[in-house]
Coordinates of C-alpha atoms and ligand atoms in Angstrom, one line a residue:
M1250 CA -115.7 -67.0 -11.2
L1251 CA -112.3 -66.5 -12.9
K1252 CA -109.3 -66.8 -10.4
F1253 CA -106.9 -65.2 -12.9
K1254 CA -106.4 -61.9 -14.4
T1255 CA -105.8 -61.6 -18.1
L1256 CA -103.6 -59.0 -19.7
G1257 CA -106.8 -57.4 -21.2
Q1258 CA -108.4 -57.0 -17.8
F1259 CA -105.3 -55.9 -16.3
I1260 CA -104.7 -53.1 -18.9
I1261 CA -108.4 -51.9 -18.6
E1262 CA -108.2 -51.8 -14.7
K1263 CA -104.7 -49.8 -15.0
Q1264 CA -106.4 -47.3 -17.3
A1265 CA -108.0 -45.8 -14.1
D1266 CA -104.3 -44.9 -13.0
F1267 CA -104.5 -42.2 -15.8
P1268 CA -107.7 -40.3 -15.2
F1269 CA -107.6 -38.5 -18.5
A1270 CA -106.7 -41.6 -20.5
K1271 CA -109.0 -42.2 -23.6
G1272 CA -107.9 -45.7 -23.7
E1273 CA -105.7 -45.3 -26.8
L1274 CA -102.6 -46.6 -24.8
S1275 CA -104.6 -49.4 -23.6
R1276 CA -105.5 -50.4 -27.1
L1277 CA -102.0 -50.2 -28.3
L1278 CA -100.8 -52.5 -25.6
R1279 CA -103.6 -54.9 -26.5
D1280 CA -102.7 -54.9 -30.2
I1281 CA -99.0 -55.7 -29.2
G1282 CA -100.5 -58.5 -27.1
I1283 CA -102.3 -59.9 -30.1
A1284 CA -99.5 -59.8 -32.5
A1285 CA -97.2 -61.6 -29.8
K1286 CA -99.7 -64.5 -29.7
I1287 CA -99.5 -64.7 -33.4
V1288 CA -95.9 -64.7 -33.4
N1289 CA -95.7 -67.1 -30.6
R1290 CA -98.0 -69.5 -32.6
E1291 CA -95.3 -69.5 -35.5
V1292 CA -92.1 -69.6 -33.1
N1293 CA -93.6 -72.6 -31.5
K1294 CA -94.0 -74.5 -34.6
A1295 CA -90.8 -73.3 -36.2
G1296 CA -89.4 -76.7 -36.4
L1297 CA -92.4 -78.2 -38.1
M1298 CA -93.0 -75.5 -40.7
D1299 CA -91.0 -74.5 -43.7
I1300 CA -90.8 -71.2 -42.1
L1301 CA -87.1 -71.5 -41.2
G1302 CA -86.0 -70.7 -44.9
Q1303 CA -84.1 -67.6 -45.5
A1304 CA -86.1 -64.6 -46.7
G1305 CA -86.3 -64.4 -50.3
S1306 CA -86.4 -68.3 -50.9
T1307 CA -89.4 -69.6 -52.5
N1308 CA -91.5 -72.6 -51.4
I1309 CA -93.0 -75.4 -53.7
Q1310 CA -96.0 -73.3 -54.7
G1311 CA -93.7 -70.6 -55.9
E1312 CA -94.7 -68.3 -52.9
S1313 CA -91.8 -66.7 -51.4
Q1314 CA -90.8 -67.9 -47.9
Q1315 CA -89.9 -65.6 -45.0
K1316 CA -87.6 -65.9 -42.2
L1317 CA -89.4 -65.6 -38.7
D1318 CA -88.0 -62.1 -37.9
V1319 CA -89.5 -60.8 -41.1
Y1320 CA -92.9 -62.6 -40.4
A1321 CA -92.8 -61.3 -36.8
N1322 CA -92.1 -57.6 -38.1
E1323 CA -95.0 -57.9 -40.5
Q1324 CA -97.3 -59.1 -37.8
F1325 CA -96.5 -56.5 -35.4
I1326 CA -96.9 -53.7 -38.0
A1327 CA -100.1 -55.1 -39.3
A1328 CA -101.6 -55.3 -35.7
L1329 CA -100.7 -51.7 -35.1
R1330 CA -101.8 -50.5 -38.4
C1331 CA -105.2 -52.3 -38.0
G1332 CA -105.6 -51.0 -34.2
G1333 CA -105.3 -47.4 -35.5
E1334 CA -103.3 -45.9 -32.4
C1335 CA -99.8 -45.8 -33.7
C1336 CA -98.6 -43.1 -36.1
I1337 CA -95.1 -44.5 -36.8
V1338 CA -93.4 -47.8 -36.3
A1339 CA -89.6 -47.8 -36.0
S1340 CA -88.3 -51.5 -36.4
E1341 CA -84.9 -53.2 -36.4
E1342 CA -86.1 -54.9 -39.6
N1343 CA -86.9 -51.5 -41.6
E1344 CA -84.2 -49.0 -42.5
D1345 CA -86.5 -46.1 -42.4
I1346 CA -89.4 -45.3 -40.1
V1347 CA -92.8 -46.9 -41.2
P1348 CA -95.6 -44.3 -41.2
L1349 CA -99.0 -45.6 -40.2
S1350 CA -101.9 -43.2 -39.1
D1351 CA -101.2 -39.5 -38.9
Q1352 CA -104.0 -39.0 -36.5
A1353 CA -102.6 -41.3 -33.9
K1354 CA -100.9 -40.2 -30.9
Y1355 CA -98.2 -42.9 -30.3
I1356 CA -94.8 -44.0 -31.8
V1357 CA -93.8 -47.7 -31.3
A1358 CA -90.3 -48.9 -31.6
I1359 CA -89.8 -52.5 -32.0
D1360 CA -87.3 -55.2 -32.2
P1361 CA -89.8 -58.0 -33.6
L1362 CA -87.6 -61.0 -33.0
D1363 CA -84.6 -60.3 -30.8
G1364 CA -82.0 -63.1 -30.8
S1365 CA -83.4 -64.4 -34.0
S1366 CA -80.2 -66.4 -34.6
N1367 CA -81.3 -68.6 -32.1
I1368 CA -84.5 -69.9 -33.7
D1369 CA -82.9 -72.5 -35.6
V1370 CA -81.7 -74.2 -32.4
N1371 CA -84.7 -73.9 -30.4
V1372 CA -83.4 -71.4 -27.9
A1373 CA -85.5 -68.7 -26.3
V1374 CA -85.9 -65.5 -28.5
G1375 CA -88.1 -62.3 -27.8
T1376 CA -89.9 -59.2 -28.8
I1377 CA -88.9 -56.0 -27.5
F1378 CA -91.2 -52.8 -27.7
S1379 CA -91.1 -49.2 -26.7
I1380 CA -93.9 -46.7 -26.8
Y1381 CA -93.5 -43.0 -26.9
R1382 CA -96.2 -40.1 -27.3
R1383 CA -95.7 -38.1 -30.6
V1384 CA -94.0 -34.8 -30.2
S1385 CA -95.3 -33.3 -33.6
A1386 CA -98.8 -31.7 -33.9
S1387 CA -98.9 -32.8 -37.6
D1388 CA -96.8 -34.7 -40.2
C1389 CA -95.3 -37.1 -37.7
G1390 CA -91.8 -38.0 -38.8
L1391 CA -88.2 -39.1 -37.5
S1392 CA -88.1 -36.6 -34.8
D1393 CA -90.9 -38.0 -33.2
V1394 CA -88.9 -41.4 -32.8
L1395 CA -85.6 -39.6 -31.8
Q1396 CA -86.8 -39.1 -28.2
K1397 CA -84.7 -40.1 -25.1
G1398 CA -85.6 -43.0 -23.4
S1399 CA -86.8 -41.3 -20.3
E1400 CA -89.7 -40.0 -22.5
Q1401 CA -91.1 -43.6 -23.1
V1402 CA -94.7 -44.1 -21.7
A1403 CA -94.5 -47.7 -21.8
A1404 CA -92.0 -50.5 -22.6
G1405 CA -91.8 -54.2 -22.3
Y1406 CA -90.7 -57.6 -24.0
V1407 CA -92.2 -60.8 -24.9
I1408 CA -90.1 -63.9 -24.3
Y1409 CA -90.9 -66.9 -26.2
G1410 CA -89.3 -69.4 -24.0
S1411 CA -90.4 -72.7 -22.4
S1412 CA -93.3 -70.6 -21.6
T1413 CA -94.3 -67.5 -23.3
M1414 CA -94.5 -64.4 -21.2
L1415 CA -95.2 -60.6 -21.8
V1416 CA -93.6 -58.2 -19.3
Y1417 CA -94.1 -54.6 -19.4
T1418 CA -94.1 -51.4 -17.5
T1419 CA -96.1 -48.0 -17.9
G1420 CA -93.7 -46.3 -15.4
K1421 CA -95.7 -47.7 -12.4
G1422 CA -93.9 -50.9 -11.6
V1423 CA -93.4 -54.0 -13.9
N1424 CA -95.9 -56.9 -14.4
G1425 CA -95.4 -60.2 -16.2
F1426 CA -98.2 -62.3 -17.8
T1427 CA -97.8 -66.0 -18.9
L1428 CA -99.6 -67.2 -22.0
D1429 CA -101.9 -70.0 -21.3
P1430 CA -102.2 -71.6 -24.6
S1431 CA -105.2 -73.6 -23.6
I1432 CA -107.4 -70.2 -23.6
G1433 CA -104.9 -68.3 -25.8
E1434 CA -104.6 -65.4 -23.0
F1435 CA -101.8 -63.7 -21.4
C1436 CA -102.6 -64.3 -17.5
L1437 CA -100.8 -62.2 -14.7
S1438 CA -98.5 -64.5 -13.2
H1439 CA -95.8 -62.1 -12.0
P1440 CA -97.1 -58.9 -10.4
N1441 CA -95.0 -56.0 -9.4
L1442 CA -91.7 -57.7 -10.4
Q1443 CA -88.7 -56.7 -8.4
M1444 CA -85.1 -57.2 -9.3
P1445 CA -82.8 -58.4 -6.6
R1446 CA -80.5 -55.4 -5.6
T1447 CA -77.5 -57.8 -6.3
G1448 CA -77.2 -61.2 -7.6
T1449 CA -74.5 -63.8 -8.7
I1450 CA -75.0 -64.2 -12.4
Y1451 CA -73.0 -62.2 -14.9
S1452 CA -73.9 -62.4 -18.8
V1453 CA -71.4 -61.2 -21.3
N1454 CA -70.1 -62.8 -24.5
E1455 CA -66.7 -63.8 -23.1
G1456 CA -65.6 -65.0 -26.5
N1457 CA -64.9 -61.3 -27.1
Y1458 CA -62.9 -60.8 -24.0
V1459 CA -59.7 -60.0 -25.8
H1460 CA -61.6 -56.9 -27.4
F1461 CA -63.2 -55.6 -24.4
P1462 CA -62.2 -52.3 -22.6
T1463 CA -60.0 -52.9 -19.6
G1464 CA -62.6 -52.0 -17.1
V1465 CA -64.9 -54.8 -18.5
K1466 CA -62.1 -57.3 -18.4
Q1467 CA -61.3 -56.4 -14.8
Y1468 CA -64.9 -56.6 -13.7
I1469 CA -65.0 -60.0 -15.5
K1470 CA -62.0 -61.1 -13.5
Y1471 CA -63.6 -59.7 -10.3
C1472 CA -66.6 -61.9 -10.9
Q1473 CA -64.4 -64.9 -11.1
V1474 CA -62.5 -64.4 -7.9
E1475 CA -63.3 -66.6 -4.9
D1476 CA -64.9 -64.5 -2.0
Q1477 CA -67.4 -66.2 0.2
A1478 CA -68.7 -62.8 1.6
T1479 CA -70.0 -61.8 -1.8
G1480 CA -70.8 -65.2 -3.1
R1481 CA -68.0 -65.0 -5.8
P1482 CA -67.1 -66.7 -8.0
Y1483 CA -70.4 -65.7 -9.9
T1484 CA -72.1 -67.8 -12.3
S1485 CA -71.6 -67.0 -16.1
R1486 CA -74.8 -67.4 -18.1
Y1487 CA -75.0 -66.1 -21.7
I1488 CA -77.7 -67.3 -24.0
G1489 CA -77.2 -64.8 -26.9
S1490 CA -80.9 -63.6 -26.8
M1491 CA -80.8 -60.3 -24.8
V1492 CA -84.5 -60.8 -23.8
A1493 CA -83.9 -64.1 -22.3
D1494 CA -80.7 -63.3 -20.6
L1495 CA -82.2 -60.1 -19.2
H1496 CA -85.4 -62.0 -18.2
R1497 CA -83.5 -64.7 -16.2
N1498 CA -81.4 -61.9 -14.6
L1499 CA -84.5 -59.8 -13.8
I1500 CA -85.9 -62.8 -11.9
K1501 CA -82.5 -64.1 -10.2
G1502 CA -80.5 -61.0 -10.0
G1503 CA -77.5 -60.5 -12.3
I1504 CA -75.8 -58.2 -14.6
F1505 CA -75.8 -58.2 -18.5
I1506 CA -73.1 -56.4 -20.3
Y1507 CA -72.5 -55.6 -24.0
P1508 CA -69.7 -53.4 -24.1
V1509 CA -67.8 -51.7 -27.0
T1510 CA -65.5 -54.1 -28.7
A1511 CA -63.0 -53.7 -31.5
S1512 CA -65.4 -54.8 -34.1
A1513 CA -68.4 -52.9 -32.5
P1514 CA -66.9 -49.5 -31.3
N1515 CA -70.2 -48.3 -30.2
G1516 CA -71.5 -51.4 -28.9
K1517 CA -73.7 -54.0 -30.8
L1518 CA -77.0 -53.3 -29.2
R1519 CA -79.5 -50.6 -30.5
L1520 CA -80.5 -47.9 -28.3
V1521 CA -84.1 -47.1 -29.6
Y1522 CA -85.6 -50.5 -29.6
E1523 CA -83.3 -52.7 -27.6
C1524 CA -81.5 -50.7 -24.9
N1525 CA -84.0 -48.0 -23.9
P1526 CA -87.1 -50.3 -23.6
M1527 CA -85.1 -52.9 -21.6
A1528 CA -83.5 -50.1 -19.5
F1529 CA -87.0 -48.7 -18.7
V1530 CA -88.4 -52.2 -17.7
I1531 CA -85.1 -53.0 -15.4
E1532 CA -85.2 -49.4 -13.8
Q1533 CA -88.9 -49.8 -13.0
A1534 CA -88.1 -53.3 -11.2
G1535 CA -85.5 -51.5 -9.3
G1536 CA -82.4 -52.2 -11.3
R1537 CA -80.0 -50.0 -13.1
A1538 CA -79.0 -49.5 -16.7
T1539 CA -76.0 -47.4 -18.1
N1540 CA -73.6 -47.3 -20.8
G1541 CA -70.8 -47.9 -18.3
S1542 CA -71.0 -44.4 -16.9
D1543 CA -74.1 -42.6 -18.1
R1544 CA -77.9 -43.6 -17.6
I1545 CA -79.2 -45.2 -20.7
L1546 CA -82.5 -43.4 -20.5
D1547 CA -80.9 -40.1 -20.6
L1548 CA -78.7 -40.7 -23.7
E1549 CA -79.3 -38.2 -26.7
V1550 CA -80.9 -40.3 -29.6
T1551 CA -79.7 -38.9 -32.9
E1552 CA -80.2 -42.0 -35.3
L1553 CA -82.8 -44.5 -35.6
H1554 CA -80.4 -47.6 -35.6
Q1555 CA -78.0 -46.0 -33.0
R1556 CA -76.0 -48.4 -30.9
S1557 CA -74.8 -48.1 -27.4
P1558 CA -72.7 -50.3 -25.0
V1559 CA -75.0 -51.4 -22.2
F1560 CA -74.5 -52.5 -18.7
I1561 CA -77.8 -53.5 -17.2
G1562 CA -79.1 -55.4 -14.2
S1563 CA -79.1 -55.4 -10.4
D1564 CA -78.4 -52.2 -9.1
A1565 CA -75.2 -53.1 -7.0
M1566 CA -73.7 -55.3 -9.9
V1567 CA -74.0 -52.4 -12.4
R1568 CA -72.5 -49.8 -10.0
R1569 CA -69.6 -52.1 -9.3
A1570 CA -69.0 -52.7 -13.1
E1571 CA -69.2 -49.0 -13.5
A1572 CA -66.5 -48.5 -10.9
F1573 CA -64.2 -50.7 -12.6
M1574 CA -65.0 -48.7 -15.9
A1575 CA -64.1 -45.5 -14.0
A1576 CA -61.0 -46.8 -12.4
A1577 CA -59.8 -48.0 -15.9
G1578 CA -60.4 -44.4 -17.0
E1579 CA -61.7 -45.4 -20.4
L1580 CA -65.1 -46.2 -22.3
T1581 CA -63.5 -47.3 -25.6
F1582 CA -61.6 -50.3 -26.5
N1583 CA -57.8 -49.8 -26.1
D1584 CA -56.1 -52.6 -24.7
Y1585 CA -55.6 -56.2 -26.0
S1586 CA -53.1 -57.2 -23.6
L1587 CA -54.7 -57.9 -20.3
Ligands
LIG935 P1 -80.4 -59.4 -33.1 O1 -81.4 -58.3 -32.6 O2 -80.0 -59.2 -34.4 O3 -81.0 -60.5 -32.8 O4 -79.1 -59.0 -32.1 C1 -79.2 -58.8 -30.9 C2 -78.7 -60.0 -30.1 C3 -79.2 -59.9 -28.5 O5 -80.3 -60.5 -28.3 C4 -77.9 -60.6 -28.0 O6 -77.9 -60.2 -26.6 C5 -76.9 -60.2 -28.9 O7 -77.4 -59.9 -30.0 C6 -75.7 -61.4 -29.0 O8 -74.8 -60.8 -29.7 P2 -73.4 -61.7 -29.7 O9 -73.6 -63.0 -30.5 O10 -72.6 -60.6 -30.4 O11 -72.9 -62.0 -28.3
LIG936 MG1 -82.2 -57.3 -31.5

């Protein structure tokens, strides 16, 4: 008698929540899970293999070597192509949309290996994915991808960390699965994840402090002030892998901010395959995600690789940061002096 539930079993069970479901979304999630296991296998032996070479370099057999993010992109696209349930993939690694099956109902947006600059130093990286229902009746195209985040039917991430986890939502809460390498299955380990309403961790690249908007500078100062009642000073934790930073904050409570800066006037992170899926997960866990004033999931999407500032995490902390932004009366970088 099995004492655990695998991702596959869980997905099939949850299909009953959607009485008219034909199993396509379930199969799509299964395909993402399979690709995640393949990527996990390569990430885990990254130090052993010659896989760390730059894309475009050649190995001793004259075969071209690929960076892990290129490899991950290929694996996810191959799994989605093979599964047949995806009509378009939009990926951080591809300038344009990748058309797959025009018969299929779903769009997948993906950051195949987020935080990939961390691979070379053995730090956690992740995959972020987002699923939409196509809106076109035929000839699916870019307009199917440019939907607001609130239209997502499912989203999630995989974290390749000290263990590998897949965390996802279909809009009915958030569930986390840990990969048991001995049986090669993701097993339900974190059912119904709830983000603490507040926390004591703030995650922001403080090296960019001088370039931050005044509201963000003031919020950071607020985090650093001694105050017993609110548990300040807070702890600063910034890995540089959004998936890992947000996963930790989801479990422990905290806020992650990537604001506009002088060099990134629209923020750094991408709306379609980074901010929207993470915002869907965090909201479903009881947290909050905005661009400093407006809900991420309600932002108009006009470009495939559109960027957005993001304030995401525990509800009370994000609201507090927004209050500092509103009080400073600006959303754009304009003050080097504070
Ligand atoms: P990537 O998708 O090219 O890996 O970039 C996204 C990453 C996020 O995971 C992380 O939060 C951020 O970039 C770190 O940026 P910075 O080094 O500017 O702090
Ligand atoms: Mg990324």
